Amino acid sequence: MSATTSTPEAAAQLLFPPNVQYNNSRLYTVKFLSSCFAGAVAGVLGLENTLGFALFIFSTLLTSSCLYLKCKGRPSKYVPGGWWELVNPGQENIFSFVLVWTLFYGTPVALSSRVLRCDGSVGRMGHRNSARCVLSM
């Protein structure tokens, strides 16, 4: 049997399991961080509906392209599943994206709607009188 086999089962046997496990772990971490960062960007920019998901798809493709280059154009040598494993965002990463997106989308609105306004009156000898502060909405 030759070292370069053409069947997918034989090619999968050439992969060393501890290395595959390590590569899959790193691949999952990179995809997770990428989806969380994309969610934060979508939330801060205030993107809604399809624009937010378009940003997620763009970030997934950009991450996949960077990983493809890191694999020197042969992802099947490093992870079983090859190119599809790099492009597939995974269900948990989609949920992480939506969670971070909604968190960052609501945070600037909540912070900007409440402002603490204080009267800056100064009493005798430069001491500040009892401050009159009002929380305005």
PDB file of C-alpha atoms in Angstrom:
ATOM      1  CA  MET A   1       0.000   0.000   0.000  1.00  0.00           C
ATOM      2  CA  SER A   2       1.478   3.350  -0.993  1.00  0.00           C
ATOM      3  CA  ALA A   3       1.798   6.371   1.305  1.00  0.00           C
ATOM      4  CA  THR A   4      -0.218   8.566  -1.059  1.00  0.00           C
ATOM      5  CA  THR A   5      -3.663   6.995  -1.179  1.00  0.00           C
ATOM      6  CA  SER A   6      -6.623   8.512  -2.939  1.00  0.00           C
ATOM      7  CA  THR A   7      -9.519   7.362  -0.746  1.00  0.00           C
ATOM      8  CA  PRO A   8     -10.678   9.684   2.063  1.00  0.00           C
ATOM      9  CA  GLU A   9     -10.626   6.848   4.624  1.00  0.00           C
ATOM     10  CA  ALA A  10      -7.005   6.053   3.874  1.00  0.00           C
ATOM     11  CA  ALA A  11      -6.072   9.735   3.946  1.00  0.00           C
ATOM     12  CA  ALA A  12      -7.723  10.119   7.371  1.00  0.00           C
ATOM     13  CA  GLN A  13      -5.580   7.283   8.717  1.00  0.00           C
ATOM     14  CA  LEU A  14      -2.450   9.271   7.878  1.00  0.00           C
ATOM     15  CA  LEU A  15      -3.403  11.976  10.397  1.00  0.00           C
ATOM     16  CA  PHE A  16      -1.900  11.632  13.888  1.00  0.00           C
ATOM     17  CA  PRO A  17      -4.853  11.796  16.381  1.00  0.00           C
ATOM     18  CA  PRO A  18      -3.185  13.976  19.077  1.00  0.00           C
ATOM     19  CA  ASN A  19      -2.204  16.530  16.429  1.00  0.00           C
ATOM     20  CA  VAL A  20      -5.712  16.511  14.955  1.00  0.00           C
ATOM     21  CA  GLN A  21      -7.191  17.034  18.420  1.00  0.00           C
ATOM     22  CA  TYR A  22      -4.835  19.958  19.062  1.00  0.00           C
ATOM     23  CA  ASN A  23      -5.603  21.500  15.643  1.00  0.00           C
ATOM     24  CA  ASN A  24      -9.358  21.161  16.173  1.00  0.00           C
ATOM     25  CA  SER A  25      -9.058  22.800  19.581  1.00  0.00           C
ATOM     26  CA  ARG A  26      -7.149  25.761  18.146  1.00  0.00           C
ATOM     27  CA  LEU A  27      -9.535  25.980  15.200  1.00  0.00           C
ATOM     28  CA  TYR A  28     -12.512  26.133  17.564  1.00  0.00           C
ATOM     29  CA  THR A  29     -10.835  28.851  19.664  1.00  0.00           C
ATOM     30  CA  VAL A  30     -10.043  31.019  16.639  1.00  0.00           C
ATOM     31  CA  LYS A  31     -13.574  30.662  15.247  1.00  0.00           C
ATOM     32  CA  PHE A  32     -15.104  31.465  18.655  1.00  0.00           C
ATOM     33  CA  LEU A  33     -13.005  34.594  19.160  1.00  0.00           C
ATOM     34  CA  SER A  34     -13.674  35.710  15.600  1.00  0.00           C
ATOM     35  CA  SER A  35     -17.446  35.362  15.989  1.00  0.00           C
ATOM     36  CA  CYS A  36     -17.411  37.191  19.356  1.00  0.00           C
ATOM     37  CA  PHE A  37     -15.321  40.021  17.919  1.00  0.00           C
ATOM     38  CA  ALA A  38     -17.644  40.270  14.893  1.00  0.00           C
ATOM     39  CA  GLY A  39     -20.630  40.409  17.247  1.00  0.00           C
ATOM     40  CA  ALA A  40     -19.026  43.223  19.225  1.00  0.00           C
ATOM     41  CA  VAL A  41     -18.295  45.162  16.038  1.00  0.00           C
ATOM     42  CA  ALA A  42     -21.849  44.668  14.768  1.00  0.00           C
ATOM     43  CA  GLY A  43     -23.267  45.843  18.091  1.00  0.00           C
ATOM     44  CA  VAL A  44     -21.063  48.907  18.436  1.00  0.00           C
ATOM     45  CA  LEU A  45     -21.777  49.927  14.841  1.00  0.00           C
ATOM     46  CA  GLY A  46     -25.503  49.494  15.507  1.00  0.00           C
ATOM     47  CA  LEU A  47     -26.026  47.085  12.633  1.00  0.00           C
ATOM     48  CA  GLU A  48     -29.446  45.494  12.413  1.00  0.00           C
ATOM     49  CA  ASN A  49     -30.972  42.501  10.632  1.00  0.00           C
ATOM     50  CA  THR A  50     -29.221  41.394   7.465  1.00  0.00           C
ATOM     51  CA  LEU A  51     -26.320  43.832   7.791  1.00  0.00           C
ATOM     52  CA  GLY A  52     -25.308  42.234  11.083  1.00  0.00           C
ATOM     53  CA  PHE A  53     -25.469  38.734   9.669  1.00  0.00           C
ATOM     54  CA  ALA A  54     -23.627  39.894   6.547  1.00  0.00           C
ATOM     55  CA  LEU A  55     -20.821  41.047   8.845  1.00  0.00           C
ATOM     56  CA  PHE A  56     -20.829  37.606  10.486  1.00  0.00           C
ATOM     57  CA  ILE A  57     -20.577  35.855   7.114  1.00  0.00           C
ATOM     58  CA  PHE A  58     -17.815  38.236   6.025  1.00  0.00           C
ATOM     59  CA  SER A  59     -15.845  37.643   9.234  1.00  0.00           C
ATOM     60  CA  THR A  60     -16.302  33.869   8.893  1.00  0.00           C
ATOM     61  CA  LEU A  61     -14.992  33.927   5.318  1.00  0.00           C
ATOM     62  CA  LEU A  62     -12.105  36.212   6.280  1.00  0.00           C
ATOM     63  CA  THR A  63     -11.151  33.951   9.186  1.00  0.00           C
ATOM     64  CA  SER A  64     -11.414  30.890   6.945  1.00  0.00           C
ATOM     65  CA  SER A  65      -9.182  32.515   4.348  1.00  0.00           C
ATOM     66  CA  CYS A  66      -6.550  33.354   6.956  1.00  0.00           C
ATOM     67  CA  LEU A  67      -6.671  29.789   8.290  1.00  0.00           C
ATOM     68  CA  TYR A  68      -6.425  28.448   4.738  1.00  0.00           C
ATOM     69  CA  LEU A  69      -3.258  30.478   4.227  1.00  0.00           C
ATOM     70  CA  LYS A  70      -1.938  29.283   7.593  1.00  0.00           C
ATOM     71  CA  CYS A  71      -2.505  25.675   6.399  1.00  0.00           C
ATOM     72  CA  LYS A  72      -0.394  26.490   3.328  1.00  0.00           C
ATOM     73  CA  GLY A  73      -3.324  25.790   1.016  1.00  0.00           C
ATOM     74  CA  ARG A  74      -3.819  22.209   2.215  1.00  0.00           C
ATOM     75  CA  PRO A  75      -6.283  22.204   5.147  1.00  0.00           C
ATOM     76  CA  SER A  76      -7.022  18.486   4.751  1.00  0.00           C
ATOM     77  CA  LYS A  77      -3.450  17.833   5.866  1.00  0.00           C
ATOM     78  CA  TYR A  78      -4.159  19.454   9.268  1.00  0.00           C
ATOM     79  CA  VAL A  79      -7.867  18.856   9.983  1.00  0.00           C
ATOM     80  CA  PRO A  80     -10.209  16.140   8.787  1.00  0.00           C
ATOM     81  CA  GLY A  81     -12.894  17.684   6.644  1.00  0.00           C
ATOM     82  CA  GLY A  82     -10.514  20.049   4.900  1.00  0.00           C
ATOM     83  CA  TRP A  83     -11.882  23.308   3.526  1.00  0.00           C
ATOM     84  CA  TRP A  84     -15.427  22.681   4.781  1.00  0.00           C
ATOM     85  CA  GLU A  85     -14.161  22.404   8.351  1.00  0.00           C
ATOM     86  CA  LEU A  86     -12.548  25.833   8.022  1.00  0.00           C
ATOM     87  CA  VAL A  87     -15.622  27.537   6.526  1.00  0.00           C
ATOM     88  CA  ASN A  88     -18.269  25.935   8.751  1.00  0.00           C
ATOM     89  CA  PRO A  89     -18.937  28.465  11.553  1.00  0.00           C
ATOM     90  CA  GLY A  90     -20.595  25.970  13.900  1.00  0.00           C
ATOM     91  CA  GLN A  91     -23.870  26.435  15.717  1.00  0.00           C
ATOM     92  CA  GLU A  92     -22.291  27.535  18.989  1.00  0.00           C
ATOM     93  CA  ASN A  93     -20.351  30.301  17.242  1.00  0.00           C
ATOM     94  CA  ILE A  94     -23.514  31.663  15.620  1.00  0.00           C
ATOM     95  CA  PHE A  95     -25.141  31.806  19.043  1.00  0.00           C
ATOM     96  CA  SER A  96     -22.048  33.491  20.514  1.00  0.00           C
ATOM     97  CA  PHE A  97     -22.151  36.067  17.737  1.00  0.00           C
ATOM     98  CA  VAL A  98     -25.818  36.889  18.404  1.00  0.00           C
ATOM     99  CA  LEU A  99     -25.248  37.048  22.161  1.00  0.00           C
ATOM    100  CA  VAL A 100     -22.308  39.464  21.914  1.00  0.00           C
ATOM    101  CA  TRP A 101     -24.081  41.441  19.164  1.00  0.00           C
ATOM    102  CA  THR A 102     -27.129  42.084  21.346  1.00  0.00           C
ATOM    103  CA  LEU A 103     -24.958  42.857  24.377  1.00  0.00           C
ATOM    104  CA  PHE A 104     -22.923  45.491  22.561  1.00  0.00           C
ATOM    105  CA  TYR A 105     -25.953  46.804  20.675  1.00  0.00           C
ATOM    106  CA  GLY A 106     -27.789  47.593  23.916  1.00  0.00           C
ATOM    107  CA  THR A 107     -24.853  48.864  25.962  1.00  0.00           C
ATOM    108  CA  PRO A 108     -24.248  52.236  24.214  1.00  0.00           C
ATOM    109  CA  VAL A 109     -27.981  52.971  24.207  1.00  0.00           C
ATOM    110  CA  ALA A 110     -28.262  52.256  27.931  1.00  0.00           C
ATOM    111  CA  LEU A 111     -25.200  54.345  28.762  1.00  0.00           C
ATOM    112  CA  SER A 112     -26.176  57.329  26.631  1.00  0.00           C
ATOM    113  CA  SER A 113     -29.756  57.532  27.908  1.00  0.00           C
ATOM    114  CA  ARG A 114     -28.752  58.186  31.535  1.00  0.00           C
ATOM    115  CA  VAL A 115     -26.639  61.221  32.294  1.00  0.00           C
ATOM    116  CA  LEU A 116     -25.793  62.558  35.738  1.00  0.00           C
ATOM    117  CA  ARG A 117     -25.980  66.349  35.738  1.00  0.00           C
ATOM    118  CA  CYS A 118     -24.626  68.263  38.734  1.00  0.00           C
ATOM    119  CA  ASP A 119     -24.945  71.926  39.633  1.00  0.00           C
ATOM    120  CA  GLY A 120     -21.429  73.256  40.001  1.00  0.00           C
ATOM    121  CA  SER A 121     -22.116  75.999  42.556  1.00  0.00           C
ATOM    122  CA  VAL A 122     -19.207  76.911  44.837  1.00  0.00           C
ATOM    123  CA  GLY A 123     -19.692  78.292  48.359  1.00  0.00           C
ATOM    124  CA  ARG A 124     -17.488  80.453  50.582  1.00  0.00           C
ATOM    125  CA  MET A 125     -13.742  79.943  50.575  1.00  0.00           C
ATOM    126  CA  GLY A 126     -13.884  77.762  47.495  1.00  0.00           C
ATOM    127  CA  HIS A 127     -15.717  74.878  49.138  1.00  0.00           C
ATOM    128  CA  ARG A 128     -18.360  73.166  47.113  1.00  0.00           C
ATOM    129  CA  ASN A 129     -21.868  73.448  48.531  1.00  0.00           C
ATOM    130  CA  SER A 130     -23.976  70.359  48.799  1.00  0.00           C
ATOM    131  CA  ALA A 131     -24.054  69.188  45.227  1.00  0.00           C
ATOM    132  CA  ARG A 132     -27.390  69.149  43.509  1.00  0.00           C
ATOM    133  CA  CYS A 133     -27.168  66.240  41.123  1.00  0.00           C
ATOM    134  CA  VAL A 134     -29.994  64.962  39.002  1.00  0.00           C
ATOM    135  CA  LEU A 135     -30.102  61.746  37.018  1.00  0.00           C
ATOM    136  CA  SER A 136     -31.686  62.709  33.741  1.00  0.00           C
ATOM    137  CA  MET A 137     -33.090  60.274  31.220  1.00  0.00           C
TER     138      MET A 137
END
